[in-house]
């Protein structure tokens, strides 16, 4: 008989959430790499984002009913919300590609997407370590998340510089500037997840 | 003799705040529908926004002096701030129309404004239910706020697609993209109010 | 022998942080005024921003190890994070000038930068008053920060209007609109610091 049956559930959902976000970032990498089956891939990312919403609502509902939680309620709330924010941005990137009718990729966007995908892989591992209370490992993963976020940020600047230097069509500049901003925002959301994890470590570490 | 005289005041102010935000959104709908008396209407929305600031400062001042509060201090703070954020965005939309010297409307913007106006109507009702501790009704209104926010979000994407497909003047694209973003941001602020309300329900529901 | 040695450290770091942010805003004013030695000045602001990160990590590390804190942990966390956010925006402004290869300034941008510099001067004084528990003076400084933020906001609108009226090159409009937005965002971050300070006053004032 488990003493705290609820305790396991939250971490299970966080695990599932992180895997789901990873599915989204991997799919985004494929879209920005191949630029084929755009309609299908955007639809796939949309389904993943919808699944993310279901997980988030599940967390909130369980939070509502739980008397005992393994970590503070507001930290569970923040982690779930911020993981969901990553998927929102990924979905925004995919959606913009469809809305703007973009048919050719840019290497800088692919590079940023790949680093975001790597970051979410680290978030996924951090969630597993959190579940097993390996707080030092969580801390290490947070450092790695921040390192990757810095790299995305640098690539974002390189991407902007190259866009304004190489492009003369202002409408194309508007479109890609918007997409780069959403990619950078996705990386910032990953950093927010790391900040949430560090806030938990402050209390439990 | 009232036992908790302070308790009534916060909810009264929240009620007044929500009515005031509603005045702002209704005025914005008029502006985006008729596009006449732009100067006057923008001035009117500015006055409403200023009134909103007075309410917010009033809440903060009363919070400073209250020993007992009917709901947690940080939740009162968050609700007041986020209601004020909606008016900030509404004011930004009106102001942009003046700054950009826009003289002709776009149906998508009007559609978004109307849904934001409807959302604020639901927020107004939710505040009244909160005051009467009808927590289930507050929950239902939060679901409706989220449903309407999703609709504004979809219309935002449709508006962007139509803007980039139909317009060739990049400066006009820059202007309307900015206005659409502020409208979408206003809807997001409504969702933040719903999230604040749900956080209160987590503790009291 | 000091009874609460940790208590002094946080305020010392906040003091150092505020001075460092001030160095950044003063350097930004110089850049936007003279537009010479762009590369050097951007590099200097980058070093200041890196120093800011070191302070922030120092706060977080000390927070981790402190059992007793002079003000609530989350308030220390918020103050440090938001001071760091100002520098992030200042750095973004400088970086954009380099990325966009801008060689000529605009008076509106300089005016905004000067007001942000003045605001950070007030933040610096507020931090010193907080350290000495002169809560009324902190409150007065917060009012002044908000007054200056309102002025930056008004100048931001004037700057936008003048940009769209006077410029015909859409790419130049995109660039300066972006820079103005980052300046305004820096001012908003100053206001967030004031809000953090006021949240502390709510508990200690």
Tab-separated table of N, CA and C in Angstrom, chain B residues 60 63-64 73 77 91-92 95-96 99-101 170-171 174-175 178 181, chain C residues 139 153 156-157 160-161 164-165 167-170 173-174 177 181 201-202:
chain	number	residue	atom	x	y	z
B	60	UNK	N	-4.371	49.035	-3.766
B	60	UNK	CA	-3.059	48.867	-3.137
B	60	UNK	C	-3.003	49.607	-1.788
B	63	UNK	N	-5.024	47.759	0.701
B	63	UNK	CA	-4.308	46.528	1.030
B	63	UNK	C	-3.238	46.829	2.076
B	64	UNK	N	-2.599	47.969	1.916
B	64	UNK	CA	-1.586	48.447	2.842
B	64	UNK	C	-2.117	48.589	4.252
B	73	UNK	N	-3.681	38.444	0.317
B	73	UNK	CA	-3.189	39.731	-0.173
B	73	UNK	C	-2.639	39.620	-1.582
B	77	UNK	N	-3.787	41.553	-4.968
B	77	UNK	CA	-2.782	42.284	-5.744
B	77	UNK	C	-2.787	41.832	-7.205
B	91	UNK	N	-6.056	50.602	-24.188
B	91	UNK	CA	-5.552	51.951	-24.406
B	91	UNK	C	-4.456	51.941	-25.475
B	92	UNK	N	-3.598	50.923	-25.469
B	92	UNK	CA	-2.535	50.819	-26.477
B	92	UNK	C	-3.137	50.677	-27.876
B	95	UNK	N	-4.536	54.054	-28.878
B	95	UNK	CA	-3.428	54.975	-29.088
B	95	UNK	C	-2.698	54.700	-30.405
B	96	UNK	N	-2.509	53.418	-30.735
B	96	UNK	CA	-1.830	53.066	-31.984
B	96	UNK	C	-2.605	53.577	-33.189
B	99	UNK	N	-1.680	57.154	-33.340
B	99	UNK	CA	-0.261	57.326	-33.682
B	99	UNK	C	0.010	56.969	-35.141
B	100	UNK	N	-0.592	55.865	-35.600
B	100	UNK	CA	-0.346	55.397	-36.966
B	100	UNK	C	-1.224	56.131	-37.983
B	101	UNK	N	-2.071	57.049	-37.503
B	101	UNK	CA	-2.984	57.818	-38.375
B	101	UNK	C	-3.814	56.904	-39.275
B	170	UNK	N	4.334	47.388	-47.040
B	170	UNK	CA	4.943	46.864	-45.810
B	170	UNK	C	4.672	47.740	-44.579
B	171	UNK	N	4.566	49.050	-44.758
B	171	UNK	CA	4.337	49.927	-43.603
B	171	UNK	C	2.945	49.701	-43.018
B	174	UNK	N	3.134	46.520	-41.049
B	174	UNK	CA	3.748	46.752	-39.736
B	174	UNK	C	2.725	47.325	-38.760
B	175	UNK	N	1.954	48.312	-39.213
B	175	UNK	CA	0.976	48.977	-38.341
B	175	UNK	C	-0.102	48.013	-37.855
B	178	UNK	N	0.961	45.216	-35.521
B	178	UNK	CA	1.124	45.748	-34.172
B	178	UNK	C	-0.224	45.851	-33.449
B	181	UNK	N	-1.558	42.429	-32.561
B	181	UNK	CA	-0.816	41.878	-31.420
B	181	UNK	C	-1.320	42.449	-30.092
C	139	UNK	N	9.082	54.329	-0.449
C	139	UNK	CA	7.770	54.584	-1.061
C	139	UNK	C	7.819	55.814	-1.973
C	153	UNK	N	7.121	56.304	-21.322
C	153	UNK	CA	6.019	55.755	-22.097
C	153	UNK	C	5.438	56.804	-23.055
C	156	UNK	N	7.865	57.363	-25.807
C	156	UNK	CA	7.839	56.209	-26.706
C	156	UNK	C	6.764	56.410	-27.784
C	157	UNK	N	5.601	56.873	-27.373
C	157	UNK	CA	4.516	57.107	-28.324
C	157	UNK	C	4.864	58.245	-29.296
C	160	UNK	N	7.321	56.874	-31.787
C	160	UNK	CA	6.675	56.029	-32.799
C	160	UNK	C	5.966	56.884	-33.850
C	161	UNK	N	5.185	57.878	-33.364
C	161	UNK	CA	4.440	58.750	-34.280
C	161	UNK	C	5.398	59.438	-35.240
C	164	UNK	N	6.875	56.968	-37.904
C	164	UNK	CA	5.959	56.596	-38.993
C	164	UNK	C	5.579	57.779	-39.867
C	165	UNK	N	5.633	58.988	-39.304
C	165	UNK	CA	5.332	60.168	-40.115
C	165	UNK	C	6.509	60.540	-41.009
C	167	UNK	N	9.531	58.725	-41.723
C	167	UNK	CA	10.322	57.746	-42.458
C	167	UNK	C	9.518	57.085	-43.574
C	168	UNK	N	10.164	56.779	-44.676
C	168	UNK	CA	9.471	56.072	-45.755
C	168	UNK	C	10.096	54.694	-46.000
C	169	UNK	N	11.316	54.487	-45.471
C	169	UNK	CA	11.994	53.199	-45.665
C	169	UNK	C	11.477	52.201	-44.630
C	170	UNK	N	10.694	51.186	-45.081
C	170	UNK	CA	10.101	50.246	-44.116
C	170	UNK	C	11.136	49.507	-43.279
C	173	UNK	N	12.149	51.621	-40.469
C	173	UNK	CA	11.030	51.656	-39.505
C	173	UNK	C	11.057	50.405	-38.629
C	174	UNK	N	11.253	49.235	-39.249
C	174	UNK	CA	11.314	47.987	-38.483
C	174	UNK	C	12.421	48.068	-37.438
C	177	UNK	N	11.636	50.849	-34.646
C	177	UNK	CA	10.482	50.394	-33.842
C	177	UNK	C	10.956	49.362	-32.813
C	181	UNK	N	10.971	49.811	-28.760
C	181	UNK	CA	10.269	48.835	-27.921
C	181	UNK	C	11.158	48.323	-26.797
C	201	UNK	N	7.240	46.594	0.931
C	201	UNK	CA	6.686	47.593	1.862
C	201	UNK	C	5.349	47.126	2.446
C	202	UNK	N	4.561	46.419	1.610
C	202	UNK	CA	3.281	45.889	2.092
C	202	UNK	C	3.477	45.012	3.334
